[in-house]
PDB file of C-alpha atoms in Angstrom:
ATOM      1  CA  MET A  12       0.000   0.000   0.000  1.00 80.00           C
ATOM      2  CA  LYS A  13       1.494   3.286  -1.186  1.00 92.00           C
ATOM      3  CA  GLU A  14       0.424   5.286   1.872  1.00 93.00           C
ATOM      4  CA  ILE A  15       2.266   2.981   4.264  1.00 94.00           C
ATOM      5  CA  LEU A  16       5.405   3.184   2.150  1.00 93.00           C
ATOM      6  CA  LYS A  17       5.277   6.989   2.086  1.00 90.00           C
ATOM      7  CA  ILE A  18       4.874   7.162   5.857  1.00 91.00           C
ATOM      8  CA  LEU A  19       7.766   4.767   6.498  1.00 91.00           C
ATOM      9  CA  GLU A  20       9.983   6.505   3.954  1.00 87.00           C
ATOM     10  CA  ASN A  21       9.376   9.814   5.711  1.00 86.00           C
ATOM     11  CA  ASP A  22       9.980   8.357   9.205  1.00 88.00           C
ATOM     12  CA  CYS A  23      10.823   4.680   9.607  1.00 89.00           C
ATOM     13  CA  ARG A  24      10.238   4.970  13.366  1.00 91.00           C
ATOM     14  CA  THR A  25       6.475   5.358  12.847  1.00 93.00           C
ATOM     15  CA  THR A  26       4.831   2.418  14.601  1.00 94.00           C
ATOM     16  CA  PRO A  27       2.147   0.201  13.050  1.00 95.00           C
ATOM     17  CA  ALA A  28      -0.297   1.608  15.624  1.00 95.00           C
ATOM     18  CA  GLN A  29       0.470   5.165  14.530  1.00 95.00           C
ATOM     19  CA  ILE A  30       0.172   4.227  10.843  1.00 94.00           C
ATOM     20  CA  ALA A  31      -3.136   2.495  11.520  1.00 95.00           C
ATOM     21  CA  ALA A  32      -4.492   5.623  13.210  1.00 95.00           C
ATOM     22  CA  MET A  33      -3.285   7.828  10.348  1.00 95.00           C
ATOM     23  CA  LEU A  34      -4.871   5.647   7.666  1.00 95.00           C
ATOM     24  CA  GLY A  35      -8.006   4.450   9.472  1.00 94.00           C
ATOM     25  CA  MET A  36      -6.865   0.820   9.456  1.00 95.00           C
ATOM     26  CA  THR A  37      -6.394  -1.778  12.146  1.00 94.00           C
ATOM     27  CA  GLU A  38      -2.921  -2.260  13.570  1.00 94.00           C
ATOM     28  CA  GLU A  39      -3.043  -5.928  12.532  1.00 95.00           C
ATOM     29  CA  ALA A  40      -3.805  -4.978   8.916  1.00 95.00           C
ATOM     30  CA  VAL A  41      -0.861  -2.550   8.893  1.00 94.00           C
ATOM     31  CA  LYS A  42       1.476  -5.179  10.380  1.00 94.00           C
ATOM     32  CA  ALA A  43       0.339  -7.734   7.790  1.00 96.00           C
ATOM     33  CA  GLU A  44       0.868  -5.254   4.943  1.00 95.00           C
ATOM     34  CA  ILE A  45       4.349  -4.317   6.196  1.00 95.00           C
ATOM     35  CA  GLU A  46       5.235  -8.006   6.504  1.00 95.00           C
ATOM     36  CA  ARG A  47       4.028  -8.625   2.929  1.00 96.00           C
ATOM     37  CA  LEU A  48       6.040  -5.639   1.632  1.00 94.00           C
ATOM     38  CA  GLU A  49       9.162  -6.927   3.402  1.00 94.00           C
ATOM     39  CA  LYS A  50       8.651 -10.458   2.066  1.00 95.00           C
ATOM     40  CA  GLU A  51       8.222  -9.150  -1.495  1.00 95.00           C
ATOM     41  CA  GLU A  52      11.351  -6.975  -1.033  1.00 92.00           C
ATOM     42  CA  VAL A  53       9.443  -3.762  -1.646  1.00 94.00           C
ATOM     43  CA  LEU A  54      10.648  -2.676   1.806  1.00 91.00           C
ATOM     44  CA  LEU A  55      14.359  -3.465   1.798  1.00 88.00           C
ATOM     45  CA  GLY A  56      15.315  -2.077   5.190  1.00 89.00           C
ATOM     46  CA  TYR A  57      15.000   0.712   7.688  1.00 86.00           C
ATOM     47  CA  LYS A  58      17.771   3.270   8.047  1.00 81.00           C
ATOM     48  CA  ALA A  59      18.336   6.527   9.818  1.00 75.00           C
ATOM     49  CA  LEU A  60      19.513   9.442   7.688  1.00 75.00           C
ATOM     50  CA  VAL A  61      22.628  10.672   9.516  1.00 72.00           C
ATOM     51  CA  ASN A  62      24.407  13.974   8.969  1.00 74.00           C
ATOM     52  CA  TRP A  63      27.934  12.629   9.513  1.00 72.00           C
ATOM     53  CA  ASP A  64      29.388  16.135   9.151  1.00 73.00           C
ATOM     54  CA  LYS A  65      27.903  16.972  12.553  1.00 72.00           C
ATOM     55  CA  SER A  66      29.328  13.869  14.226  1.00 78.00           C
ATOM     56  CA  ASP A  67      32.879  13.065  15.268  1.00 77.00           C
ATOM     57  CA  LYS A  68      33.212  10.378  12.566  1.00 78.00           C
ATOM     58  CA  GLU A  69      35.553  11.381   9.782  1.00 84.00           C
ATOM     59  CA  GLN A  70      34.175  10.262   6.460  1.00 90.00           C
ATOM     60  CA  VAL A  71      34.585  11.186   2.822  1.00 93.00           C
ATOM     61  CA  THR A  72      31.997  10.408   0.149  1.00 94.00           C
ATOM     62  CA  ALA A  73      32.640  10.192  -3.586  1.00 97.00           C
ATOM     63  CA  TRP A  74      30.539   9.686  -6.697  1.00 97.00           C
ATOM     64  CA  ILE A  75      32.302   7.506  -9.270  1.00 98.00           C
ATOM     65  CA  GLU A  76      31.229   7.130 -12.865  1.00 98.00           C
ATOM     66  CA  VAL A  77      32.270   3.805 -14.364  1.00 98.00           C
ATOM     67  CA  LYS A  78      32.416   2.836 -18.030  1.00 97.00           C
ATOM     68  CA  VAL A  79      32.269  -0.930 -18.567  1.00 97.00           C
ATOM     69  CA  THR A  80      32.059  -3.521 -21.312  1.00 95.00           C
ATOM     70  CA  PRO A  81      28.827  -5.497 -20.834  1.00 92.00           C
ATOM     71  CA  GLN A  82      29.254  -9.276 -20.662  1.00 88.00           C
ATOM     72  CA  ARG A  83      27.504 -11.539 -23.153  1.00 90.00           C
ATOM     73  CA  GLY A  84      24.387 -13.014 -21.593  1.00 90.00           C
ATOM     74  CA  PHE A  85      24.669 -10.915 -18.428  1.00 90.00           C
ATOM     75  CA  GLY A  86      24.887  -7.331 -19.651  1.00 90.00           C
ATOM     76  CA  PHE A  87      25.949  -5.081 -16.782  1.00 95.00           C
ATOM     77  CA  ASP A  88      24.657  -7.337 -13.990  1.00 95.00           C
ATOM     78  CA  ARG A  89      27.788  -9.428 -13.340  1.00 94.00           C
ATOM     79  CA  ILE A  90      30.079  -6.407 -13.144  1.00 96.00           C
ATOM     80  CA  ALA A  91      27.563  -4.565 -10.951  1.00 97.00           C
ATOM     81  CA  GLU A  92      27.431  -7.593  -8.644  1.00 96.00           C
ATOM     82  CA  ARG A  93      31.231  -7.593  -8.300  1.00 96.00           C
ATOM     83  CA  ILE A  94      31.214  -3.875  -7.476  1.00 97.00           C
ATOM     84  CA  TYR A  95      28.392  -3.857  -4.918  1.00 97.00           C
ATOM     85  CA  GLN A  96      30.093  -6.597  -2.865  1.00 97.00           C
ATOM     86  CA  TYR A  97      32.656  -4.091  -1.541  1.00 97.00           C
ATOM     87  CA  ASP A  98      31.936  -2.542   1.873  1.00 95.00           C
ATOM     88  CA  GLU A  99      32.950   0.907   0.605  1.00 96.00           C
ATOM     89  CA  VAL A 100      30.059   0.913  -1.886  1.00 97.00           C
ATOM     90  CA  GLU A 101      26.968   2.691  -0.544  1.00 95.00           C
ATOM     91  CA  SER A 102      24.940   2.796  -3.790  1.00 96.00           C
ATOM     92  CA  LEU A 103      25.275   1.512  -7.334  1.00 98.00           C
ATOM     93  CA  TYR A 104      23.104   2.504 -10.301  1.00 97.00           C
ATOM     94  CA  LEU A 105      22.918   1.628 -14.001  1.00 97.00           C
ATOM     95  CA  MET A 106      22.820   4.963 -15.831  1.00 97.00           C
ATOM     96  CA  SER A 107      22.087   6.330 -19.256  1.00 95.00           C
ATOM     97  CA  GLY A 108      24.593   8.734 -20.764  1.00 94.00           C
ATOM     98  CA  THR A 109      28.363   8.742 -21.141  1.00 94.00           C
ATOM     99  CA  TYR A 110      29.078   6.316 -18.305  1.00 96.00           C
ATOM    100  CA  ASP A 111      27.314   3.047 -17.557  1.00 97.00           C
ATOM    101  CA  LEU A 112      27.390   2.828 -13.766  1.00 98.00           C
ATOM    102  CA  ALA A 113      27.321   5.396 -10.967  1.00 98.00           C
ATOM    103  CA  VAL A 114      28.821   4.304  -7.652  1.00 98.00           C
ATOM    104  CA  THR A 115      28.622   6.134  -4.331  1.00 96.00           C
ATOM    105  CA  VAL A 116      31.446   5.156  -1.982  1.00 97.00           C
ATOM    106  CA  THR A 117      32.589   6.214   1.467  1.00 94.00           C
ATOM    107  CA  GLY A 118      35.976   6.066   3.109  1.00 94.00           C
ATOM    108  CA  LYS A 119      37.839   7.643   5.980  1.00 93.00           C
ATOM    109  CA  THR A 120      40.011   9.784   3.670  1.00 94.00           C
ATOM    110  CA  MET A 121      40.310  10.797   0.033  1.00 95.00           C
ATOM    111  CA  MET A 122      43.321   8.485  -0.144  1.00 96.00           C
ATOM    112  CA  ASP A 123      41.170   5.535   1.009  1.00 96.00           C
ATOM    113  CA  ILE A 124      38.758   6.188  -1.836  1.00 97.00           C
ATOM    114  CA  SER A 125      41.615   6.666  -4.310  1.00 96.00           C
ATOM    115  CA  MET A 126      43.072   3.314  -3.244  1.00 97.00           C
ATOM    116  CA  PHE A 127      39.637   1.671  -3.602  1.00 97.00           C
ATOM    117  CA  VAL A 128      39.397   2.945  -7.180  1.00 97.00           C
ATOM    118  CA  ALA A 129      42.996   2.025  -8.075  1.00 97.00           C
ATOM    119  CA  GLN A 130      43.235  -1.374  -6.393  1.00 97.00           C
ATOM    120  CA  LYS A 131      39.696  -2.741  -6.414  1.00 97.00           C
ATOM    121  CA  LEU A 132      37.340  -0.990  -8.831  1.00 97.00           C
ATOM    122  CA  SER A 133      39.611  -0.397 -11.819  1.00 96.00           C
ATOM    123  CA  THR A 134      41.046  -3.935 -11.662  1.00 96.00           C
ATOM    124  CA  ILE A 135      37.660  -5.605 -12.243  1.00 96.00           C
ATOM    125  CA  GLU A 136      37.552  -7.267 -15.649  1.00 93.00           C
ATOM    126  CA  GLY A 137      35.258  -5.258 -17.913  1.00 95.00           C
ATOM    127  CA  VAL A 138      35.837  -1.915 -16.172  1.00 97.00           C
ATOM    128  CA  ASN A 139      37.255   0.377 -18.853  1.00 97.00           C
ATOM    129  CA  SER A 140      37.447   3.766 -17.111  1.00 96.00           C
ATOM    130  CA  THR A 141      36.349   5.706 -14.069  1.00 97.00           C
ATOM    131  CA  ALA A 142      35.808   9.344 -13.110  1.00 97.00           C
ATOM    132  CA  THR A 143      35.788  10.177  -9.394  1.00 97.00           C
ATOM    133  CA  TYR A 144      34.080  13.213  -7.875  1.00 97.00           C
ATOM    134  CA  PHE A 145      34.522  13.922  -4.179  1.00 96.00           C
ATOM    135  CA  ILE A 146      31.467  15.307  -2.384  1.00 92.00           C
ATOM    136  CA  MET A 147      32.627  18.553  -0.818  1.00 89.00           C
ATOM    137  CA  ASN A 148      29.418  19.578   0.931  1.00 85.00           C
ATOM    138  CA  LYS A 149      25.949  18.076   1.341  1.00 84.00           C
ATOM    139  CA  TYR A 150      23.164  20.643   1.356  1.00 85.00           C
ATOM    140  CA  LYS A 151      20.185  18.322   0.997  1.00 84.00           C
ATOM    141  CA  GLU A 152      19.841  14.544   1.018  1.00 82.00           C
ATOM    142  CA  LYS A 153      16.696  12.467   0.504  1.00 78.00           C
ATOM    143  CA  GLY A 154      14.511  15.522   1.055  1.00 79.00           C
ATOM    144  CA  HIS A 155      16.226  16.645   4.259  1.00 78.00           C
ATOM    145  CA  ILE A 156      18.330  19.798   4.530  1.00 83.00           C
ATOM    146  CA  CYS A 157      21.772  18.889   5.884  1.00 80.00           C
ATOM    147  CA  ARG A 158      23.280  22.321   6.155  1.00 72.00           C
ATOM    148  CA  ALA A 159      21.138  25.411   6.366  1.00 67.00           C
ATOM    149  CA  LEU A 160      22.773  28.430   4.812  1.00 67.00           C
ATOM    150  CA  PRO A 161      23.393  31.406   7.104  1.00 70.00           C
ATOM    151  CA  GLU A 162      21.121  34.391   6.729  1.00 70.00           C
ATOM    152  CA  GLN A 163      22.560  36.923   4.293  1.00 63.00           C
ATOM    153  CA  GLU A 164      22.653  40.537   5.322  1.00 63.00           C
ATOM    154  CA  GLU A 165      20.832  42.894   3.008  1.00 64.00           C
ATOM    155  CA  ARG A 166      23.327  44.973   1.064  1.00 64.00           C
ATOM    156  CA  MET A 167      22.721  48.667   0.707  1.00 63.00           C
ATOM    157  CA  MET A 168      22.509  49.940  -2.817  1.00 65.00           C
ATOM    158  CA  PHE A 169      24.649  52.913  -3.741  1.00 67.00           C
ATOM    159  CA  VAL A 170      23.491  55.211  -6.466  1.00 62.00           C
TER     160      VAL A 170
END
């Protein structure tokens, strides 16, 4: 049910009882629907959205574009499977455009990410080239503002 998914996507801490009250359903019906959605892998997991910049954990995030040669009979799937096995990989997408895959990775330092690209990603058979972009600042992620901009003072106009 779309409404349940929207509620959980907005706040995964919302209880079945709260969802039931919001949607005019029974708590049992909500629990059954959530269980069905989990079983069918529509709901893949529940995660908190953390602003790591405001924590004491040092972390660097990068977006990597990857150009690959698709494999006969498997297309991009086998190479994607090899890439998403690495712990550094947060997200992996098949893309249209110049590059085939987009990979989001995290590491403690820029050097960690550079070593991941040089020693792991670029050595996978079928990977032809990569382009790495380090995320310098997150302003908004998944609909949530990460860093509000300071108020700007009004400038006086001179004539």
